[in-house]
């Protein structure tokens, strides 16, 4: 299925958010996630289904003012 | 004991001597009235050294799409050993800011959030309506909200009404270094909100700006560009720290009132007749 991941169009197989991060090689990274504009806590990723057309954001720590 | 440790103790001692004036940051007392941003430094090493040299009590951080650099930055900020204040920089709606705040709480393991809801692209002036809405939601969600706001008194009062115990009014627009644009407005904020912790957030360019707002009774200053873009960020960080502490101590020492007419400081009585 096709989704948007951090603004890029990607073809993926994962059925849930946890599996998606594994598929993209981000399983161990320090990240916070949102799907379609809504925050998804790390504890909920296993049970959060990913569907075609979803917009997934995975944010990492960054410098800020 | 380092000189910076002595300065921090002197600052704390000064605050304790005037307990009535002590305002906390959601119940926490900080070791320094200086907060530093972590952006725009020439290198991670200079960022680390500037934070350490300044003795800053808090650093601001953000979150962006994972590109690989975030993991190294996380390792760096953990080494700094200071309080983290994540921001919602770049958000233009209350909804964006609320979602970003929830992501930041998990990512940085803190319920402190510097709330930014930008309303104007060129001036980076906050959107007062979106800011108030987001502040109300986040306070209800258990966050400790540090809203980045203008020097508008009514907006400040509304933010306090929805539960903000700390406000971060600007001195001037972000990144300008212009210093205090509206001294009357800042002085009014301080006088009208005596129980609210006030941090002057944006627009400070040189250490004397920091000293000036601390002398007015503000509780801390937050700056980024003035240090990161200095020719020597580490030395400038120390200069800002000293200035902020000097201003804080001066405020506690109760400065004299300005006078229009000259008054001799040397005694007039006993002056010789030599003409």
Coordinates of N, CA, C and O in Angstrom, one line a residue, chain A residues 4-8 26 28-34 36-43 45 55 57-65, chain B residues 37-40 47 60-67 69-71 73-74 87 95 99 102-104 106-109 114 116 222 224:
Chain A
X4 N 2.1 8.2 3.0 CA 3.1 9.3 3.1 C 3.9 9.2 4.4 O 3.2 9.2 5.5
X5 N 5.2 9.1 4.4 CA 6.0 9.0 5.6 C 6.9 10.2 5.6 O 7.8 10.4 4.8
X6 N 6.7 11.0 6.6 CA 7.5 12.3 6.8 C 7.5 13.1 5.4 O 8.6 13.6 5.0
X7 N 6.4 13.1 4.8 CA 6.2 13.9 3.6 C 6.6 13.2 2.3 O 6.3 13.7 1.2
X8 N 7.2 12.0 2.4 CA 7.6 11.2 1.2 C 6.6 10.1 0.9 O 6.1 9.4 1.9
X26 N 13.7 2.0 11.7 CA 13.6 3.0 12.7 C 13.2 2.4 14.1 O 12.8 3.2 15.0
X28 N 14.7 1.2 16.6 CA 15.4 1.6 17.9 C 15.5 3.1 18.1 O 16.1 3.5 19.0
X29 N 15.0 3.9 17.1 CA 15.3 5.3 17.2 C 14.4 6.0 18.2 O 13.3 5.5 18.5
X30 N 14.9 7.1 18.7 CA 14.1 7.9 19.6 C 13.1 8.8 18.8 O 13.6 9.8 18.2
X31 N 11.9 8.5 18.8 CA 10.9 9.1 17.9 C 9.6 9.4 18.6 O 9.2 8.6 19.5
X32 N 8.9 10.3 18.1 CA 7.5 10.5 18.5 C 6.7 10.4 17.2 O 7.1 10.9 16.2
X33 N 5.5 9.8 17.3 CA 4.8 9.6 16.1 C 3.4 10.2 16.1 O 2.7 10.4 17.1
X34 N 2.9 10.5 14.8 CA 1.5 11.0 14.6 C 1.1 10.4 13.3 O 1.8 10.2 12.4
X36 N -2.0 10.9 10.5 CA -3.1 11.8 10.0 C -3.4 13.0 11.0 O -4.5 13.3 11.3
X37 N -2.3 13.5 11.5 CA -2.3 14.7 12.4 C -2.7 14.4 13.8 O -2.8 15.4 14.6
X38 N -2.7 13.2 14.2 CA -3.0 12.8 15.6 C -1.9 12.1 16.3 O -1.4 11.1 15.7
X39 N -1.5 12.5 17.5 CA -0.4 11.8 18.2 C -0.8 10.4 18.5 O -1.9 10.1 18.9
X40 N 0.2 9.5 18.2 CA 0.1 8.1 18.6 C 1.2 7.8 19.6 O 2.4 7.7 19.2
X41 N 0.9 7.6 20.8 CA 1.9 7.2 21.8 C 2.7 6.0 21.5 O 2.1 5.1 20.8
X42 N 3.9 5.9 21.9 CA 4.7 4.7 21.6 C 4.0 3.4 22.1 O 4.1 2.4 21.4
X43 N 3.3 3.5 23.2 CA 2.7 2.3 23.8 C 1.5 1.8 22.9 O 1.0 0.7 23.1
X45 N 1.5 2.0 19.4 CA 1.9 1.7 18.0 C 1.6 0.3 17.6 O 1.2 0.1 16.4
X55 N -1.1 9.5 6.5 CA 0.0 10.4 6.6 C 0.7 10.1 7.9 O 0.1 10.4 9.0
X57 N 3.9 10.7 10.5 CA 5.0 11.6 10.9 C 5.8 10.9 12.0 O 5.2 10.5 13.0
X58 N 7.1 10.9 11.9 CA 8.0 10.4 12.9 C 9.0 11.5 13.2 O 9.9 11.8 12.4
X59 N 8.9 12.1 14.4 CA 9.7 13.3 14.7 C 10.8 12.9 15.8 O 10.6 12.1 16.7
X60 N 11.9 13.5 15.6 CA 13.1 13.2 16.4 C 13.5 14.5 17.1 O 13.1 15.6 16.7
X61 N 14.3 14.4 18.2 CA 14.8 15.6 18.9 C 15.6 16.5 17.9 O 16.3 16.0 17.0
X62 N 15.5 17.8 18.1 CA 16.2 18.7 17.2 C 16.5 20.0 18.0 O 15.9 20.3 19.0
X63 N 17.5 20.7 17.5 CA 17.8 22.0 18.1 C 16.6 22.9 18.0 O 15.9 22.9 17.0
X64 N 16.5 23.8 19.0 CA 15.4 24.7 19.0 C 15.6 25.9 19.8 O 16.5 25.9 20.7
X65 N 14.9 27.0 19.6 CA 15.1 28.2 20.3 C 13.9 28.6 21.2 O 13.1 27.8 21.4
Chain B
X37 N 18.7 28.9 24.1 CA 18.2 28.0 22.9 C 19.4 27.2 22.4 O 20.6 27.6 22.7
X38 N 19.1 26.2 21.7 CA 20.2 25.3 21.2 C 20.4 25.3 19.7 O 21.2 24.5 19.2
X39 N 19.8 26.3 19.0 CA 19.8 26.3 17.6 C 20.9 27.2 17.1 O 21.3 28.2 17.7
X40 N 21.3 27.0 15.8 CA 22.1 27.9 15.0 C 23.6 28.0 15.5 O 24.3 28.9 15.0
X47 N 28.0 24.5 21.0 CA 26.7 24.5 21.7 C 27.0 24.0 23.1 O 26.6 24.6 24.1
X60 N 16.3 25.2 25.5 CA 15.1 24.8 24.7 C 15.5 23.9 23.5 O 16.6 24.0 23.0
X61 N 14.6 23.0 23.2 CA 14.8 22.1 22.1 C 13.5 22.0 21.3 O 12.5 22.5 21.7
X62 N 13.6 21.3 20.2 CA 12.5 21.2 19.3 C 12.4 19.7 18.8 O 13.1 18.9 19.2
X63 N 11.5 19.5 17.8 CA 11.4 18.2 17.2 C 11.0 18.4 15.8 O 10.2 19.3 15.4
X64 N 11.7 17.6 14.9 CA 11.5 17.7 13.5 C 11.5 16.3 12.9 O 11.9 15.3 13.6
X65 N 11.1 16.2 11.6 CA 11.1 14.9 11.0 C 12.5 14.2 11.1 O 13.5 14.8 10.9
X66 N 12.5 12.9 11.4 CA 13.7 12.1 11.6 C 14.6 12.1 10.3 O 14.1 11.8 9.2
X67 N 15.8 12.6 10.5 CA 16.7 12.6 9.3 C 18.0 11.9 9.6 O 18.9 11.9 8.8
X69 N 20.0 13.0 12.2 CA 20.8 13.9 13.1 C 20.1 13.9 14.5 O 20.8 14.3 15.5
X70 N 18.9 13.6 14.6 CA 18.2 13.7 15.9 C 18.7 12.9 17.0 O 18.7 13.2 18.1
X71 N 19.2 11.7 16.6 CA 19.7 10.8 17.6 C 21.0 11.3 18.2 O 21.2 11.2 19.4
X73 N 21.8 14.4 18.4 CA 21.4 15.6 19.2 C 20.9 15.2 20.6 O 21.2 15.8 21.6
X74 N 20.1 14.1 20.6 CA 19.5 13.7 21.8 C 20.7 13.2 22.8 O 20.7 13.5 24.0
X87 N 9.9 23.1 22.5 CA 9.0 24.1 22.0 C 8.1 23.6 20.9 O 8.3 22.4 20.4
X95 N -4.3 23.4 16.9 CA -4.3 22.0 16.8 C -2.9 21.4 16.5 O -2.5 20.4 17.1
X99 N -0.8 18.9 19.2 CA -0.3 17.6 18.8 C 1.2 17.6 19.0 O 1.8 16.6 19.5
X102 N 2.1 17.1 22.6 CA 2.0 15.8 23.1 C 3.2 14.9 22.6 O 3.7 14.1 23.3
X103 N 3.6 15.1 21.4 CA 4.8 14.4 20.9 C 6.0 14.8 21.6 O 6.9 13.9 22.0
X104 N 6.2 16.1 22.0 CA 7.3 16.5 22.7 C 7.4 15.9 24.1 O 8.4 15.6 24.6
X106 N 6.3 13.1 25.1 CA 6.9 11.7 25.1 C 8.3 11.7 24.7 O 9.1 11.0 25.3
X107 N 8.7 12.5 23.7 CA 10.1 12.4 23.2 C 11.1 12.9 24.2 O 12.2 12.3 24.4
X108 N 10.8 14.0 24.9 CA 11.7 14.6 25.9 C 11.5 14.3 27.3 O 12.2 14.7 28.2
X109 N 10.4 13.5 27.6 CA 10.1 13.1 28.9 C 9.9 14.2 29.9 O 10.5 14.2 31.0
X114 N 7.2 24.9 25.8 CA 7.2 26.3 25.4 C 6.3 26.4 24.2 O 6.5 25.9 23.1
X116 N 4.4 27.8 21.3 CA 4.4 28.8 20.2 C 3.3 28.6 19.2 O 3.2 27.4 18.7
X222 N 15.4 34.2 28.2 CA 15.7 33.1 27.2 C 16.2 33.8 25.9 O 15.5 34.7 25.4
X224 N 18.7 32.9 22.2 CA 19.4 31.9 21.4 C 20.3 32.6 20.4 O 21.5 32.5 20.4

